[in-house]
Every structure is written in structure tokens, then in C-alpha cells.
């Protein structure tokens, strides 16, 4: 094993072609393992952080791109991550190939950085002769196994977890640049690169907090001398790296506890969260050596039983104490460095910034796994070196190479197979509940996936199971209610949504969802009461003002409805639907001039919306401007040829213009489209056709 007390000169650089060949194998093997992920759909948090993320839609407004949305989504407080998503959107919008290609490229670059770090570290002074001589193959083995390890799939295949892999790449690049600076006769360029990469990384994810610490520890461990000497030798460089914490601190404060931070008003205390992490740390270690079962979402369960967390806590504490003890001795400091690598990178998501929405997650092991792989490879090399000490060198290499190839192929196959679990929303959630049958959130998300695929009975079964496992699962009640609405089982849906309101009486969206269900069931008065409460709780929501206006209009309270539509427009000025609704309200109040003005604004905002032209055409008919009305209806028909009401409205305009053949043609077209006959309109057509000089009474469609 490594012994820092053996001071030997650095070894000569291996030939470039050999280094390039090793790097090429890592890239090709990693690409092959993840090739089947290129067409996988967005899943889970991808929908919130990517599909619904309005800030990534245009690179022209870079300020918006660097101000990602809050609300606890993955990009919150991570502008560099959001920028990477914006670049992907610019390339392929929501076509997934470029998103997955970027994730794979980031992972492969991280693997190459790890290869460079391990090779240069093992080639340095203070490393035993065997490890120095085998620096290239050992580094190759570490990087290859880490790149192919199936535990990394969540950070690569699950698109939104680019947060972990991107920050991991930038942390590795920071350390690599630092090592190069220490080995270069002109270190300034490499130091500047390390500082820049470190600063950028702070905008990717909070694990970058560990980067300056690990740079200092690496120098102390592998450059020889005391910690004080290391600080004296590169103090200004270290100060620059630590100064990047200021940016990270600002982003963390601005995100205000992204995703719900434990101990800050959440349902889980910091202490409960910490106790739960002990078990997860041991699980992460187990998955490092035996990567099964792999699970997308472990839910929000916590350890409340001392029988669970005390043994796990003692084991983790022993590892932490062992890490500190190893750091204190020069001969074992390398082992302490690996332990610090593991704990420092894992700590931000397990103690410093604990996220209660996800008490455990495999992507947190993206970089900590590197320490495990390094330790395993060095231990295997040490054992094999003793076993094969008397063998000829070429005989020593053959079994070692065969073992590496076997493990690498196994990892590659497992990674490839794990990617298949992500082929649909249903497949990943069925996999989750199969492996964790008590995971209520897994069943809730399975219900959502089945509902999205219009498999309503399967969705109900999943939601029922989620509620059975956790009776306060608000999303499951909401999802079940929406599914019941699809099945037209309105009373049951309303009952579920009323229960949601009881669980969260001060949550505006709960009242708004209830209002939608009541409206669909025809209970307008009750729906109005629900949406009124939603608007009272969140008066800045334009959608709820519009819905309240619609309900007031249905109850023929048009003056009050007018105020609600006006409020919606004030909150969302470029909303064509709100202008259209207010225009209809003006029309009900016989205020045609204002109605036409609002419909014209709606057309200006959405000139490709046929309904806007139809509504203005109807208002123009009411104002007896029949020629203009016919023109608007014709435009509506051009935009949407199947719009039956547009033919009816144009027929009325033609009747008033005494274009009887054109009116008759429109009525026939309505019949062709399957619209029921309009006896009153047909009778009027016959009457005016028989007496063409008679007047035509105006009629709104």
C-alpha cells in the first residue's frame, strides 16, 4: 500500500500514445454503457426543472437564465446548472438526445479527470515504487471502473441529476488543475484555471464546498511536509479557492432552503435527518461493492428506532474517527485523504444542506464512490502483489488484466440494464415500488404515470396503495381525485379534494383544485366559494381571478366578473384568454365597443388563435358591422376549418348582407361537420330567400 515515508523521485511520463489509448478505452467503454440512454424520456424532477422551466427557453436573456426558478426545484440556487440546460434547449429544445449526450459527455470528462488525478498522484514522490511503476494501469483501472459503475447511473441517465455530475466534473477539474500547478515550472496558469473552475462549480451544486478543502488535503498528503508548510507554500492560492465560498453562500441564502431544508419549519428535524443518514451511508457503501437494488427514489422515511440508527451511527462514527486518526500519521495519511474525500463530498447533502424531500439518494455517491474505487483497486493490487511476488512480470499482469476486464464488463452490462428501467415513467416507478414495496411516494408517482398514460384503473390502484401506506399523502389524494374526474366519478373526486383542503386549509391551490372539480360537476355556487377562498389566500394568482370571473359569468353576475377579468389582466398583461373572457363579459353587458377592443387585443397577442377572431366576429355582428364580422369569421375558418361556430356566425353575417347562397353554403358545411341542424336559422334563410327585400333580424351565434 501507499507509504508517504518512502521518498522517491517522480517516475518518467508514460508515452503519450499509451496515455491516449487508456483515455480512449475509458471513453469508448463509458459511451457504450450509456448509449441506450440517448432516447430515454424525461422523468420525475426533470418535468419541473426542465420541461416547466421557463428560464431556459432563450439564451438572449442571460440574466433570466442565471436566475433559475425557486420553489425547491433542482435548479434553484444553481445558475451554472440552469445555463447548461438552456444550452441544451437551444440545441434541441425538448428532444432528449442532446440532453443525454451532454450528461454522458460530462461523465466521461469526469472519468478522464479522475484518470489524470490518480495517475499524477501515484507518479509523485512519497509513493512506493510498485505503485509509481504501475501508476498508469492503476489509474486506468480506477477511472474505468468508476465510469462504468452502475451506482453512477442516477447521476448520468436521470437528466436533472446533471447537478451532481456537473459539480463532480468541476470539482475533479479543480483538483487536477491544482496538481498540475504543483508540478509545473510556471504554475500561475494552472492556478488561475483551478480558481476559475472552482468558482464556476459553486454555481452547479453545493458539494463544491469541499473543493478547496480537498485541494489543501491533497497537497498535504501527497506533496510531503507539514500542513503549515503547505499553507505557507501556496497560501495565496488556497485563499483564492476558499474565497469562492462567498458565491456559494450567496446562492444558498438566495435559494432559501432549496427543496425544504430540515430544521427550518419542515416536518423533519435536523436531528432526525442526521440519524437517518447513518443508515444511508452504510447502504451507499454496500451499493459501492454490490450495486443492487438500485432505486430512483427512497422517499422521505426517517429512522426513529434506536435499533436502526445506533449500530449504523456507531459504524459511521468509527469510520469518521478512523479517517481523522489516519490523517494524523504520515504513513496512513493517504487513507485519511480518501476518507475525507468520502465524507467531505457527502456531507453537504447529508448534514450541511439536508433536503427533507429526499432523505437518501444514490446520486449523492457520484464523487464519494471514487474514494471507494481507489481504495478497492489499491487493496486488490496490494494483495495480488503479495500473491504473485515470485511470478514473472508478464504472468502477474495477465490475471490482473483479466479480472479488471471481467469486472468492467459486468459493470457495463449492469449499467446498460439499469438504463432500461428509465425507458418510461411507468417502468421506473414500477421498478421503484417493486424494490421498495412500502415506498408510498413511489406508488403516488406510479399513479401519476398511469394516469398520464390514460390507464385510470391502474392509477387508482396505485393511488389507493399510496394512501394506505401514508394517509397524509396529499399528492396521492389530488392525483386520485384527478383520476376520478377522468372517470366522471365526481362525488368521489370532490370528497378527496375536500379532504385535501382539510389537510392544507391555507394552501390556495387546494381550494382551486376543488373549485375545478365542483365546476365540472355543475356545482357553480360551491365552486365560486372555493375559488374565492383560493384568490383570498393568493391574490396575486391571475389564473384564479380568471376562473372566478368565469364562474361569476356563469351565474350571470357579469359586473363582478368584469372586475375579476380586469384583475387577471393586471397581473398578466399579455394574456389573450383573459382579454377574450373580458370581451365576452362586455358583450353580455351590451358594451360592444369595449368587447371589440378586448377581442382586438387578444388577436394582437395571439394572432393564430381562431377563437379570438370568432369572438370579435360575433361582437361585430352585435354592432351590425356585418362585413367585418364575415371577414373575421373567414379568418377563423382559415385557421381552424373544423370550427363549427365560425360557419354559423358567418352565415348570420351573410344573411344580413343578403348573400343567401353563401349563407346556405355555410349551413351545409356545418351539417357536413356533424353539427346539429339549426331550425330557426334555416327558417330565416328560407324566409329572406323568398322575400329578399325584407330585413333580417340580427342574431348572435
XYZ file of C-alpha atoms in Angstrom, residues 238-688:
451
model
C -5.672 28.402 -1.160
C -7.129 31.746 -0.105
C -8.381 32.284 -3.638
C -10.085 28.904 -3.686
C -11.715 29.450 -0.305
C -12.935 32.877 -1.418
C -15.268 31.120 -3.877
C -17.308 30.065 -0.857
C -18.718 33.603 -0.847
C -20.570 32.904 -4.091
C -21.832 29.581 -2.782
C -23.041 31.210 0.430
C -24.908 33.867 -1.531
C -26.602 31.253 -3.716
C -27.600 29.117 -0.723
C -29.095 32.133 1.063
C -30.963 33.211 -2.067
C -32.401 29.725 -2.561
C -33.811 29.906 0.992
C -33.534 26.226 1.739
C -33.907 24.649 -1.691
C -36.241 21.699 -1.639
C -37.172 22.156 2.011
C -34.272 22.188 4.428
C -34.528 20.085 7.567
C -34.882 22.003 10.774
C -36.311 25.120 9.132
C -40.034 24.670 9.534
C -40.206 21.258 7.870
C -41.772 18.080 9.216
C -38.333 16.538 9.864
C -35.876 17.967 12.364
C -32.170 18.238 11.645
C -31.513 15.646 14.334
C -33.945 13.131 12.824
C -32.423 13.730 9.408
C -28.888 13.185 10.713
C -29.826 9.937 12.464
C -31.373 8.704 9.228
C -28.180 9.426 7.295
C -26.190 6.842 9.252
C -28.158 4.008 7.696
C -27.942 5.563 4.260
C -24.152 5.932 4.482
C -23.827 2.212 5.185
C -26.236 1.497 2.338
C -24.110 3.635 -0.001
C -21.029 1.639 0.993
C -22.850 -1.628 0.373
C -24.046 -0.438 -3.062
C -20.471 0.511 -3.917
C -19.473 -3.152 -3.706
C -22.817 -4.786 -4.555
C -24.887 -2.373 -6.675
C -28.294 -3.946 -6.138
C -31.037 -2.956 -5.700
C -30.761 0.487 -7.280
C -33.743 2.751 -6.579
C -34.659 6.113 -8.067
C -36.479 7.484 -5.020
C -36.125 6.343 -1.419
C -38.910 8.633 -0.233
C -38.831 10.662 2.956
C -38.651 7.921 5.552
C -36.632 8.583 8.705
C -35.052 6.337 11.321
C -36.980 6.564 14.586
C -35.935 3.259 16.122
C -32.697 3.216 18.109
C -32.154 -0.375 16.998
C -31.841 1.012 13.458
C -29.731 4.109 13.890
C -27.485 3.314 16.878
C -25.486 0.470 15.244
C -25.318 2.385 11.966
C -24.282 5.537 13.808
C -21.523 3.725 15.672
C -20.217 2.237 12.427
C -20.163 5.607 10.667
C -18.597 7.239 13.724
C -15.876 4.582 13.699
C -15.168 5.345 10.044
C -15.013 9.072 10.772
C -12.687 8.597 13.748
C -10.532 6.253 11.692
C -10.320 8.896 8.981
C -9.116 11.542 11.437
C -6.646 9.118 13.003
C -5.259 8.182 9.600
C -4.748 11.853 8.741
C -2.638 12.319 11.840
C 0.034 9.829 10.735
C 2.197 10.406 7.687
C 2.255 6.699 6.809
C -1.555 6.431 6.663
C -2.426 9.967 5.620
C -3.336 8.786 2.112
C -6.028 6.611 3.677
C -7.258 9.588 5.688
C -7.427 11.614 2.485
C -9.704 9.012 0.898
C -11.904 9.088 3.983
C -12.052 12.877 3.923
C -12.905 12.743 0.205
C -15.823 10.463 1.033
C -17.176 12.431 3.991
C -16.496 15.979 2.770
C -18.334 15.469 -0.506
C -21.183 13.527 1.062
C -21.654 15.973 3.943
C -23.395 18.867 2.114
C -26.393 16.708 1.217
C -26.358 14.779 4.479
C -25.853 17.462 7.110
C -24.983 20.973 5.884
C -27.819 21.297 3.361
C -30.145 18.421 4.301
C -33.098 18.072 1.917
C -36.194 16.647 3.592
C -37.863 15.839 0.280
C -35.233 13.153 -0.279
C -33.581 11.709 2.805
C -31.435 9.366 0.729
C -30.346 9.372 -2.912
C -27.887 7.338 -4.944
C -26.668 10.345 -6.928
C -25.020 11.656 -3.762
C -22.429 8.902 -4.193
C -21.278 10.190 -7.589
C -17.896 11.500 -6.356
C -17.619 9.724 -2.977
C -17.628 6.469 -4.952
C -14.251 7.449 -6.401
C -12.621 7.067 -2.965
C -14.122 3.581 -2.600
C -12.928 2.538 -6.055
C -9.408 3.883 -5.428
C -9.223 2.017 -2.132
C -10.538 -1.200 -3.693
C -8.101 -1.055 -6.619
C -5.104 -0.296 -4.388
C -6.101 -3.039 -1.951
C -6.527 -5.549 -4.783
C -3.150 -4.545 -6.217
C -1.526 -4.911 -2.791
C -2.972 -8.389 -2.256
C -2.166 -9.502 -5.784
C 1.350 -8.112 -5.472
C 1.969 -10.328 -2.451
C 0.419 -13.394 -4.077
C 2.308 -13.013 -7.350
C 5.561 -11.616 -5.959
C 7.632 -14.527 -7.299
C 5.911 -14.666 -10.673
C 7.427 -13.240 -13.865
C 6.071 -9.716 -14.521
C 4.082 -10.694 -17.613
C 2.415 -13.548 -15.719
C 1.458 -11.120 -12.974
C -0.281 -8.822 -15.458
C -2.435 -11.418 -17.238
C -4.710 -12.459 -14.311
C -4.930 -8.852 -13.088
C -5.951 -7.643 -16.536
C -8.478 -10.464 -16.887
C -10.009 -9.587 -13.521
C -10.248 -5.917 -14.472
C -11.884 -6.755 -17.807
C -14.358 -9.099 -16.101
C -15.395 -6.519 -13.510
C -15.558 -3.736 -16.110
C -17.759 -5.815 -18.428
C -20.012 -6.748 -15.512
C -20.370 -3.102 -14.505
C -21.023 -2.089 -18.110
C -23.774 -4.691 -18.513
C -25.400 -3.711 -15.209
C -25.282 -0.032 -16.174
C -26.792 -0.788 -19.581
C -29.586 -2.806 -17.950
C -30.248 -0.176 -15.308
C -30.751 2.403 -18.053
C -33.643 0.305 -19.380
C -35.557 0.958 -16.165
C -35.772 4.612 -17.242
C -37.486 3.869 -20.574
C -40.808 5.295 -19.344
C -42.376 6.933 -16.321
C -44.252 3.735 -15.585
C -41.219 1.464 -15.877
C -39.062 3.444 -13.449
C -41.828 3.712 -10.864
C -42.850 0.072 -11.176
C -39.197 -0.769 -10.609
C -39.145 1.513 -7.558
C -42.197 0.030 -5.819
C -41.081 -3.494 -6.664
C -37.796 -2.906 -4.827
C -39.309 -0.760 -2.055
C -42.894 -2.015 -1.614
C -43.505 0.310 1.354
C -42.480 3.448 -0.560
C -45.711 5.470 -0.608
C -44.225 8.169 -2.813
C -43.234 5.553 -5.361
C -46.851 4.413 -5.587
C -48.024 8.014 -5.838
C -45.707 8.631 -8.778
C -46.717 5.331 -10.358
C -50.319 6.516 -10.130
C -49.363 9.745 -11.867
C -47.566 7.811 -14.627
C -50.548 5.506 -15.197
C -52.926 8.485 -15.233
C -50.737 10.244 -17.792
C -50.963 7.117 -19.969
C -54.784 7.085 -19.556
C -54.638 3.844 -17.556
C -57.075 5.121 -14.984
C -57.926 1.910 -13.138
C -54.233 1.123 -12.649
C -53.716 4.702 -11.499
C -56.488 4.387 -8.917
C -54.949 1.181 -7.575
C -51.555 2.864 -7.196
C -53.031 5.936 -5.505
C -55.071 3.744 -3.166
C -51.901 1.904 -2.146
C -50.031 5.177 -1.590
C -52.805 6.482 0.666
C -52.954 3.168 2.504
C -49.234 3.444 3.266
C -49.352 7.129 4.207
C -52.709 8.687 4.984
C -51.352 12.244 4.817
C -50.128 11.841 1.233
C -51.699 14.994 -0.198
C -50.390 14.482 -3.776
C -51.933 10.996 -3.794
C -55.353 12.374 -2.823
C -55.042 15.054 -5.507
C -53.916 12.545 -8.116
C -56.699 10.148 -7.223
C -59.223 12.968 -7.448
C -57.984 13.925 -10.902
C -58.211 10.284 -11.988
C -61.757 10.023 -10.638
C -62.618 13.151 -12.608
C -61.402 11.435 -15.768
C -63.749 8.552 -14.947
C -66.602 11.044 -14.292
C -66.860 9.892 -10.686
C -67.319 13.452 -9.491
C -68.676 12.916 -5.948
C -65.681 10.755 -5.015
C -63.268 13.238 -6.568
C -64.860 16.122 -4.680
C -64.625 14.131 -1.446
C -60.886 13.604 -1.954
C -60.292 17.276 -2.733
C -62.308 18.367 0.292
C -60.026 16.145 2.369
C -57.015 17.859 0.792
C -58.459 21.238 1.804
C -58.820 19.953 5.361
C -55.153 18.859 5.329
C -53.916 22.177 3.889
C -56.570 24.848 4.527
C -54.171 27.717 3.836
C -52.916 26.298 0.554
C -54.578 28.209 -2.242
C -54.123 25.534 -4.892
C -56.087 23.050 -2.768
C -59.139 25.318 -2.909
C -58.555 25.994 -6.613
C -58.473 22.274 -7.447
C -61.687 21.781 -5.500
C -63.252 24.638 -7.467
C -62.358 22.928 -10.753
C -63.985 19.673 -9.643
C -67.111 21.436 -8.395
C -67.367 23.392 -11.647
C -67.125 20.210 -13.704
C -69.804 18.626 -11.528
C -72.073 21.617 -12.176
C -71.972 22.958 -8.611
C -71.261 26.567 -9.573
C -72.117 28.177 -6.227
C -69.844 25.845 -4.255
C -67.139 26.228 -6.901
C -67.356 30.014 -6.601
C -66.887 29.796 -2.839
C -63.818 27.579 -3.280
C -62.133 29.743 -5.909
C -62.931 32.864 -3.888
C -61.035 31.387 -0.949
C -58.131 30.464 -3.229
C -57.944 34.046 -4.522
C -58.127 35.386 -0.983
C -55.179 33.239 0.069
C -53.131 34.031 -3.055
C -54.466 37.298 -4.526
C -51.560 37.511 -6.972
C -52.611 34.439 -8.961
C -54.134 35.615 -12.285
C -55.468 32.181 -13.192
C -57.721 32.043 -10.186
C -59.092 35.519 -10.854
C -59.945 34.384 -14.366
C -61.631 31.222 -13.112
C -63.611 33.216 -10.562
C -64.673 35.583 -13.325
C -65.872 32.645 -15.404
C -67.947 31.286 -12.528
C -69.470 34.707 -11.857
C -70.341 34.957 -15.532
C -71.970 31.532 -15.409
C -74.091 32.823 -12.533
C -74.901 35.935 -14.636
C -73.064 38.248 -12.244
C -71.321 39.938 -15.150
C -70.333 43.186 -13.447
C -68.436 41.284 -10.741
C -66.959 39.001 -13.384
C -65.664 42.061 -15.206
C -63.652 43.067 -12.132
C -62.074 39.588 -11.902
C -61.038 39.526 -15.559
C -59.582 43.010 -15.165
C -57.587 41.807 -12.138
C -56.287 38.847 -14.152
C -55.169 41.175 -16.957
C -53.457 43.487 -14.488
C -51.477 40.552 -13.080
C -50.735 39.028 -16.504
C -50.963 41.802 -19.125
C -50.196 39.729 -22.244
C -52.840 37.081 -21.689
C -55.124 36.760 -24.703
C -57.574 34.411 -22.957
C -58.222 36.941 -20.190
C -58.887 39.688 -22.753
C -61.187 37.321 -24.614
C -63.113 36.470 -21.452
C -63.462 40.124 -20.521
C -64.613 40.874 -24.064
C -67.342 38.247 -23.726
C -68.325 39.800 -20.412
C -68.574 43.255 -22.030
C -70.724 41.692 -24.711
C -73.103 40.245 -22.127
C -73.426 43.762 -20.734
C -74.211 45.077 -24.261
C -70.978 47.091 -24.327
C -69.946 46.153 -27.861
C -67.281 48.826 -28.281
C -65.310 47.599 -25.255
C -65.893 43.995 -26.283
C -64.481 44.584 -29.772
C -61.480 46.408 -28.258
C -60.687 43.474 -25.945
C -61.049 40.909 -28.721
C -58.724 43.026 -30.865
C -56.135 42.972 -28.057
C -56.496 39.204 -27.823
C -55.857 38.936 -31.568
C -52.794 41.166 -31.293
C -51.372 38.875 -28.597
C -52.337 35.571 -30.261
C -52.904 36.192 -33.988
C -53.023 32.454 -34.757
C -55.888 31.687 -32.376
C -59.087 31.158 -34.383
C -61.362 31.634 -31.376
C -60.193 35.227 -30.924
C -61.324 36.103 -34.461
C -64.620 34.258 -33.965
C -65.383 36.169 -30.779
C -64.634 39.505 -32.410
C -66.779 38.479 -35.358
C -69.701 37.822 -33.022
C -69.182 41.206 -31.351
C -69.075 42.921 -34.760
C -72.363 41.243 -35.650
C -73.857 42.647 -32.460
C -72.624 46.072 -33.560
C -74.229 45.482 -37.005
C -70.828 45.603 -38.728
C -71.635 42.534 -40.804
C -68.962 42.781 -43.498
C -66.185 42.999 -40.890
C -67.824 40.166 -38.967
C -67.848 37.926 -42.047
C -64.175 38.711 -42.635
C -63.211 37.769 -39.052
C -65.212 34.539 -39.264
C -63.469 33.685 -42.536
C -60.091 34.199 -40.862
C -61.171 31.924 -38.009
C -62.186 29.252 -40.530
C -58.865 29.553 -42.355
C -57.030 28.994 -39.071
C -59.335 26.215 -37.866
C -61.512 24.730 -40.634
C -63.409 22.471 -38.217
C -64.646 25.384 -36.056
C -68.415 24.942 -36.476
C -69.412 28.128 -34.628
C -67.424 30.197 -37.114
C -69.548 28.891 -40.002
C -72.729 29.673 -38.066
C -71.570 33.205 -37.219
C -70.540 33.844 -40.809
C -73.875 32.502 -42.080
C -75.683 35.087 -39.945
C -73.450 37.845 -41.306
C -74.110 36.669 -44.873
C -77.847 36.634 -44.187
C -77.704 40.244 -43.036
C -75.603 41.105 -46.091
C -78.204 39.261 -48.266
C -75.559 36.819 -49.531
C -78.028 33.943 -49.329
C -76.069 31.389 -51.351
C -73.000 31.910 -49.170
C -75.123 31.593 -46.028
C -76.668 28.368 -47.346
C -73.200 27.002 -48.137
C -72.063 27.672 -44.562
C -75.112 25.907 -43.129
C -74.423 22.913 -45.372
C -70.797 22.899 -44.234
C -71.995 22.822 -40.630
C -74.043 19.731 -41.437
C -71.028 18.115 -43.119
C -69.029 18.693 -39.925
C -71.702 16.860 -37.931
C -73.249 19.903 -36.265
C -76.946 19.550 -35.386
C -79.337 21.421 -37.653
C -80.406 24.913 -36.574
C -84.148 25.035 -37.481
C -84.527 28.719 -36.575
C -81.640 29.752 -38.791
C -82.867 27.557 -41.665
C -86.364 29.037 -41.398
C -84.946 32.564 -41.518
C -82.878 31.666 -44.573
C -85.985 30.360 -46.334
C -87.965 33.458 -45.343
C -85.423 36.007 -46.555
